[in-house]
Amino acid sequence: DFMQDEHKFNTLCKICQDVLGGVVEGEIVLDGPHGSKGKAILSDCLAILASKSIKLKAIRGNADREIDDEKVARLEEAKGKILSKLVK
């Protein structure tokens, strides 16, 4: 692994807030004349989130680090927004 868990977690939070949140809030457009760019960004984002390389060691079984509750709350908020947008 090239990144520490803290850096991976911060990257995950940033992706969820900026990209997934941007899709939910309409800042990243998935349809219309610029939709292909938005879809490409979203596709790259989802590929990163699904990558084994970005998974935290703590989640993979080495739970020796405590993750900041505020960051977890931000991540959960972003996930909630994207899920509610997908359901609509």
Short mmCIF file of N, CA, C and O in Angstrom, two decimals:
data_model
loop_
_atom_site.label_atom_id
_atom_site.label_comp_id
_atom_site.label_asym_id
_atom_site.label_seq_id
_atom_site.Cartn_x
_atom_site.Cartn_y
_atom_site.Cartn_z
N ASP A 1 0.83 -1.18 0.00
CA ASP A 1 0.00 0.00 0.00
C ASP A 1 0.88 1.25 0.00
O ASP A 1 1.81 1.36 0.78
N PHE A 2 0.53 2.20 -0.85
CA PHE A 2 1.29 3.43 -0.96
C PHE A 2 0.73 4.54 -0.08
O PHE A 2 1.39 5.53 0.16
N MET A 3 -0.50 4.36 0.39
CA MET A 3 -1.15 5.40 1.17
C MET A 3 -1.47 4.86 2.56
O MET A 3 -1.89 3.71 2.70
N GLN A 4 -1.33 5.70 3.56
CA GLN A 4 -1.75 5.36 4.92
C GLN A 4 -3.27 5.40 4.98
O GLN A 4 -3.93 6.07 4.20
N ASP A 5 -3.86 4.67 5.95
CA ASP A 5 -5.32 4.64 6.09
C ASP A 5 -5.92 6.04 6.22
O ASP A 5 -6.97 6.32 5.66
N GLU A 6 -5.26 6.90 6.96
CA GLU A 6 -5.80 8.25 7.15
C GLU A 6 -5.90 9.00 5.82
O GLU A 6 -6.90 9.66 5.54
N HIS A 7 -4.88 8.86 4.98
CA HIS A 7 -4.90 9.51 3.67
C HIS A 7 -5.96 8.88 2.77
O HIS A 7 -6.68 9.59 2.05
N LYS A 8 -6.09 7.56 2.83
CA LYS A 8 -7.14 6.89 2.05
C LYS A 8 -8.51 7.37 2.49
O LYS A 8 -9.38 7.66 1.66
N PHE A 9 -8.71 7.45 3.80
CA PHE A 9 -10.01 7.87 4.32
C PHE A 9 -10.33 9.30 3.90
O PHE A 9 -11.46 9.59 3.49
N ASN A 10 -9.35 10.19 4.00
CA ASN A 10 -9.56 11.58 3.57
C ASN A 10 -9.89 11.65 2.09
O ASN A 10 -10.72 12.44 1.66
N THR A 11 -9.23 10.81 1.28
CA THR A 11 -9.50 10.76 -0.16
C THR A 11 -10.92 10.27 -0.41
O THR A 11 -11.64 10.84 -1.25
N LEU A 12 -11.33 9.23 0.30
CA LEU A 12 -12.69 8.71 0.16
C LEU A 12 -13.72 9.78 0.52
O LEU A 12 -14.71 9.97 -0.20
N CYS A 13 -13.48 10.48 1.61
CA CYS A 13 -14.40 11.56 2.03
C CYS A 13 -14.49 12.64 0.96
O CYS A 13 -15.58 13.11 0.63
N LYS A 14 -13.34 13.03 0.44
CA LYS A 14 -13.29 14.10 -0.58
C LYS A 14 -14.04 13.66 -1.84
O LYS A 14 -14.81 14.44 -2.42
N ILE A 15 -13.84 12.43 -2.27
CA ILE A 15 -14.54 11.92 -3.45
C ILE A 15 -16.05 11.91 -3.21
O ILE A 15 -16.82 12.36 -4.07
N CYS A 16 -16.46 11.41 -2.05
CA CYS A 16 -17.89 11.35 -1.76
C CYS A 16 -18.50 12.74 -1.69
O CYS A 16 -19.57 12.97 -2.25
N GLN A 17 -17.81 13.65 -1.03
CA GLN A 17 -18.35 15.01 -0.90
C GLN A 17 -18.36 15.74 -2.23
O GLN A 17 -19.36 16.35 -2.61
N ASP A 18 -17.24 15.71 -2.94
CA ASP A 18 -17.11 16.53 -4.15
C ASP A 18 -17.80 15.91 -5.36
O ASP A 18 -18.52 16.59 -6.08
N VAL A 19 -17.59 14.63 -5.58
CA VAL A 19 -18.13 14.01 -6.79
C VAL A 19 -19.55 13.51 -6.56
O VAL A 19 -20.48 13.94 -7.25
N LEU A 20 -19.73 12.62 -5.58
CA LEU A 20 -21.08 12.10 -5.35
C LEU A 20 -22.01 13.21 -4.89
O LEU A 20 -23.15 13.30 -5.35
N GLY A 21 -21.52 14.08 -4.01
CA GLY A 21 -22.32 15.23 -3.59
C GLY A 21 -22.62 16.16 -4.74
O GLY A 21 -23.71 16.71 -4.84
N GLY A 22 -21.65 16.33 -5.64
CA GLY A 22 -21.85 17.16 -6.83
C GLY A 22 -22.92 16.62 -7.75
O GLY A 22 -23.70 17.38 -8.34
N VAL A 23 -22.99 15.30 -7.86
CA VAL A 23 -24.05 14.68 -8.67
C VAL A 23 -25.40 14.91 -8.01
O VAL A 23 -26.36 15.31 -8.67
N VAL A 24 -25.46 14.69 -6.70
CA VAL A 24 -26.71 14.87 -5.97
C VAL A 24 -27.21 16.30 -6.06
O VAL A 24 -28.40 16.55 -6.28
N GLU A 25 -26.31 17.25 -5.90
CA GLU A 25 -26.69 18.67 -5.89
C GLU A 25 -26.86 19.24 -7.30
O GLU A 25 -27.24 20.40 -7.45
N GLY A 26 -26.57 18.46 -8.33
CA GLY A 26 -26.73 18.93 -9.70
C GLY A 26 -25.55 19.73 -10.22
O GLY A 26 -25.61 20.31 -11.31
N GLU A 27 -24.46 19.78 -9.46
CA GLU A 27 -23.26 20.50 -9.90
C GLU A 27 -22.51 19.71 -10.97
O GLU A 27 -21.84 20.31 -11.81
N ILE A 28 -22.62 18.39 -10.91
CA ILE A 28 -22.06 17.53 -11.95
C ILE A 28 -23.24 16.97 -12.72
O ILE A 28 -24.06 16.23 -12.19
N VAL A 29 -23.35 17.35 -13.97
CA VAL A 29 -24.50 17.02 -14.81
C VAL A 29 -24.26 15.68 -15.50
O VAL A 29 -23.19 15.43 -16.05
N LEU A 30 -25.27 14.81 -15.47
CA LEU A 30 -25.16 13.50 -16.09
C LEU A 30 -25.95 13.39 -17.38
O LEU A 30 -25.88 12.37 -18.06
N ASP A 31 -26.70 14.42 -17.71
CA ASP A 31 -27.45 14.40 -18.97
C ASP A 31 -27.26 15.73 -19.70
O ASP A 31 -26.60 16.62 -19.20
N GLY A 32 -27.80 15.84 -20.86
CA GLY A 32 -27.64 17.07 -21.64
C GLY A 32 -26.33 17.09 -22.39
O GLY A 32 -25.63 16.09 -22.49
N PRO A 33 -25.96 18.25 -22.92
CA PRO A 33 -24.77 18.35 -23.78
C PRO A 33 -23.45 18.06 -23.05
O PRO A 33 -22.49 17.64 -23.67
N HIS A 34 -23.40 18.27 -21.75
CA HIS A 34 -22.17 18.01 -20.99
C HIS A 34 -22.26 16.74 -20.15
O HIS A 34 -21.38 16.48 -19.33
N GLY A 35 -23.29 15.96 -20.37
CA GLY A 35 -23.52 14.75 -19.59
C GLY A 35 -22.44 13.71 -19.71
O GLY A 35 -22.14 13.00 -18.75
N SER A 36 -21.82 13.61 -20.88
CA SER A 36 -20.78 12.58 -21.05
C SER A 36 -19.59 12.84 -20.14
O SER A 36 -18.98 11.91 -19.62
N LYS A 37 -19.26 14.12 -19.92
CA LYS A 37 -18.16 14.46 -19.01
C LYS A 37 -18.52 14.08 -17.58
O LYS A 37 -17.70 13.52 -16.85
N GLY A 38 -19.74 14.39 -17.18
CA GLY A 38 -20.21 14.05 -15.84
C GLY A 38 -20.25 12.56 -15.62
O GLY A 38 -19.86 12.06 -14.56
N LYS A 39 -20.70 11.82 -16.63
CA LYS A 39 -20.74 10.36 -16.53
C LYS A 39 -19.34 9.77 -16.43
O LYS A 39 -19.12 8.82 -15.68
N ALA A 40 -18.39 10.35 -17.16
CA ALA A 40 -17.01 9.87 -17.09
C ALA A 40 -16.42 10.12 -15.70
O ALA A 40 -15.74 9.25 -15.14
N ILE A 41 -16.69 11.29 -15.14
CA ILE A 41 -16.21 11.61 -13.79
C ILE A 41 -16.82 10.64 -12.78
O ILE A 41 -16.13 10.09 -11.93
N LEU A 42 -18.13 10.42 -12.88
CA LEU A 42 -18.81 9.52 -11.97
C LEU A 42 -18.29 8.10 -12.12
O LEU A 42 -18.06 7.40 -11.13
N SER A 43 -18.07 7.66 -13.34
CA SER A 43 -17.55 6.32 -13.58
C SER A 43 -16.17 6.14 -12.95
O SER A 43 -15.90 5.13 -12.29
N ASP A 44 -15.29 7.13 -13.12
CA ASP A 44 -13.95 7.07 -12.52
C ASP A 44 -14.05 7.05 -11.00
O ASP A 44 -13.34 6.31 -10.32
N CYS A 45 -14.94 7.87 -10.46
CA CYS A 45 -15.15 7.94 -9.03
C CYS A 45 -15.59 6.58 -8.48
O CYS A 45 -15.04 6.09 -7.48
N LEU A 46 -16.56 5.96 -9.11
CA LEU A 46 -17.05 4.67 -8.66
C LEU A 46 -15.99 3.58 -8.79
O LEU A 46 -15.90 2.68 -7.94
N ALA A 47 -15.16 3.66 -9.82
CA ALA A 47 -14.06 2.70 -9.98
C ALA A 47 -13.06 2.83 -8.83
O ALA A 47 -12.58 1.83 -8.29
N ILE A 48 -12.78 4.05 -8.43
CA ILE A 48 -11.87 4.28 -7.30
C ILE A 48 -12.49 3.75 -6.01
O ILE A 48 -11.83 3.05 -5.23
N LEU A 49 -13.75 4.06 -5.78
CA LEU A 49 -14.42 3.61 -4.56
C LEU A 49 -14.51 2.08 -4.49
O LEU A 49 -14.51 1.52 -3.39
N ALA A 50 -14.57 1.41 -5.62
CA ALA A 50 -14.66 -0.05 -5.66
C ALA A 50 -13.30 -0.73 -5.63
O ALA A 50 -13.21 -1.94 -5.44
N SER A 51 -12.25 0.03 -5.80
CA SER A 51 -10.90 -0.53 -5.88
C SER A 51 -10.45 -1.13 -4.55
O SER A 51 -10.67 -0.57 -3.48
N LYS A 52 -9.79 -2.27 -4.62
CA LYS A 52 -9.22 -2.89 -3.42
C LYS A 52 -8.11 -2.04 -2.85
O LYS A 52 -7.85 -2.06 -1.64
N SER A 53 -7.45 -1.26 -3.68
CA SER A 53 -6.32 -0.44 -3.23
C SER A 53 -6.74 0.69 -2.30
O SER A 53 -5.93 1.18 -1.51
N ILE A 54 -7.99 1.11 -2.36
CA ILE A 54 -8.45 2.24 -1.54
C ILE A 54 -9.08 1.76 -0.23
O ILE A 54 -9.36 2.57 0.65
N LYS A 55 -9.27 0.47 -0.08
CA LYS A 55 -9.87 -0.06 1.14
C LYS A 55 -8.95 0.19 2.33
O LYS A 55 -7.74 0.03 2.24
N LEU A 56 -9.54 0.54 3.44
CA LEU A 56 -8.78 0.83 4.65
C LEU A 56 -8.34 -0.47 5.32
O LEU A 56 -9.10 -1.44 5.37
N LYS A 57 -7.13 -0.48 5.84
CA LYS A 57 -6.63 -1.65 6.55
C LYS A 57 -7.51 -1.95 7.75
O LYS A 57 -7.76 -3.11 8.07
N ALA A 58 -7.98 -0.90 8.42
CA ALA A 58 -8.82 -1.08 9.61
C ALA A 58 -10.10 -1.83 9.26
O ALA A 58 -10.57 -2.65 10.04
N ILE A 59 -10.63 -1.58 8.08
CA ILE A 59 -11.86 -2.26 7.66
C ILE A 59 -11.56 -3.68 7.21
O ILE A 59 -12.36 -4.57 7.36
N ARG A 60 -10.36 -3.90 6.69
CA ARG A 60 -9.97 -5.23 6.24
C ARG A 60 -9.57 -6.14 7.39
O ARG A 60 -9.17 -7.25 7.19
N GLY A 61 -9.66 -5.66 8.63
CA GLY A 61 -9.39 -6.53 9.76
C GLY A 61 -8.35 -6.02 10.73
O GLY A 61 -8.19 -6.57 11.80
N ASN A 62 -7.63 -4.98 10.42
CA ASN A 62 -6.62 -4.43 11.31
C ASN A 62 -7.16 -3.19 12.01
O ASN A 62 -6.66 -2.11 11.84
N ALA A 63 -8.16 -3.36 12.81
CA ALA A 63 -8.85 -2.23 13.44
C ALA A 63 -8.03 -1.66 14.60
O ALA A 63 -8.49 -1.58 15.72
N ASP A 64 -6.83 -1.23 14.31
CA ASP A 64 -5.96 -0.69 15.35
C ASP A 64 -5.93 0.82 15.37
O ASP A 64 -5.26 1.42 16.20
N ARG A 65 -6.66 1.47 14.47
CA ARG A 65 -6.70 2.92 14.43
C ARG A 65 -8.13 3.39 14.62
O ARG A 65 -9.06 2.81 14.07
N GLU A 66 -8.29 4.45 15.36
CA GLU A 66 -9.62 5.02 15.56
C GLU A 66 -9.85 6.07 14.48
O GLU A 66 -9.00 6.92 14.24
N ILE A 67 -10.98 5.99 13.81
CA ILE A 67 -11.30 6.92 12.73
C ILE A 67 -12.11 8.08 13.31
O ILE A 67 -13.03 7.88 14.10
N ASP A 68 -11.76 9.26 12.93
CA ASP A 68 -12.40 10.48 13.41
C ASP A 68 -13.90 10.44 13.16
O ASP A 68 -14.36 10.25 12.03
N ASP A 69 -14.68 10.62 14.22
CA ASP A 69 -16.15 10.56 14.12
C ASP A 69 -16.71 11.61 13.17
O ASP A 69 -17.69 11.35 12.47
N GLU A 70 -16.11 12.78 13.13
CA GLU A 70 -16.59 13.83 12.23
C GLU A 70 -16.45 13.41 10.77
O GLU A 70 -17.35 13.62 9.97
N LYS A 71 -15.34 12.79 10.44
CA LYS A 71 -15.12 12.33 9.07
C LYS A 71 -16.10 11.22 8.71
O LYS A 71 -16.61 11.18 7.59
N VAL A 72 -16.35 10.34 9.65
CA VAL A 72 -17.32 9.26 9.41
C VAL A 72 -18.70 9.87 9.17
O VAL A 72 -19.42 9.45 8.26
N ALA A 73 -19.06 10.86 9.95
CA ALA A 73 -20.36 11.52 9.79
C ALA A 73 -20.48 12.18 8.42
O ALA A 73 -21.52 12.08 7.76
N ARG A 74 -19.41 12.84 7.96
CA ARG A 74 -19.43 13.48 6.63
C ARG A 74 -19.57 12.43 5.53
O ARG A 74 -20.29 12.63 4.56
N LEU A 75 -18.86 11.33 5.68
CA LEU A 75 -18.94 10.25 4.69
C LEU A 75 -20.35 9.67 4.65
O LEU A 75 -20.92 9.47 3.58
N GLU A 76 -20.93 9.44 5.82
CA GLU A 76 -22.28 8.90 5.88
C GLU A 76 -23.30 9.87 5.30
O GLU A 76 -24.24 9.47 4.62
N GLU A 77 -23.11 11.16 5.54
CA GLU A 77 -24.01 12.18 4.99
C GLU A 77 -23.96 12.18 3.47
O GLU A 77 -24.99 12.21 2.79
N ALA A 78 -22.76 12.12 2.91
CA ALA A 78 -22.60 12.10 1.45
C ALA A 78 -23.22 10.83 0.86
O ALA A 78 -23.90 10.88 -0.16
N LYS A 79 -22.99 9.69 1.52
CA LYS A 79 -23.58 8.44 1.06
C LYS A 79 -25.11 8.52 1.09
O LYS A 79 -25.78 8.06 0.17
N GLY A 80 -25.65 9.10 2.16
CA GLY A 80 -27.10 9.24 2.28
C GLY A 80 -27.69 10.09 1.18
O GLY A 80 -28.74 9.78 0.62
N LYS A 81 -27.00 11.19 0.86
CA LYS A 81 -27.48 12.07 -0.20
C LYS A 81 -27.50 11.36 -1.55
O LYS A 81 -28.47 11.48 -2.31
N ILE A 82 -26.44 10.63 -1.86
CA ILE A 82 -26.39 9.96 -3.17
C ILE A 82 -27.43 8.84 -3.23
O ILE A 82 -28.07 8.66 -4.26
N LEU A 83 -27.63 8.13 -2.14
CA LEU A 83 -28.64 7.08 -2.13
C LEU A 83 -30.04 7.64 -2.28
O LEU A 83 -30.86 7.09 -3.03
N SER A 84 -30.32 8.74 -1.61
CA SER A 84 -31.65 9.33 -1.74
C SER A 84 -31.88 9.86 -3.14
O SER A 84 -32.98 9.78 -3.68
N LYS A 85 -30.83 10.39 -3.78
CA LYS A 85 -30.94 10.87 -5.15
C LYS A 85 -31.19 9.71 -6.12
O LYS A 85 -32.00 9.82 -7.03
N LEU A 86 -30.53 8.58 -5.87
CA LEU A 86 -30.71 7.42 -6.74
C LEU A 86 -32.11 6.84 -6.60
O LEU A 86 -32.69 6.35 -7.56
N VAL A 87 -32.67 6.89 -5.40
CA VAL A 87 -34.00 6.35 -5.16
C VAL A 87 -35.06 7.19 -5.86
O VAL A 87 -36.05 6.68 -6.36
N LYS A 88 -34.84 8.52 -5.92
CA LYS A 88 -35.80 9.41 -6.57
C LYS A 88 -35.78 9.13 -8.03
O LYS A 88 -36.40 8.83 -8.82
#
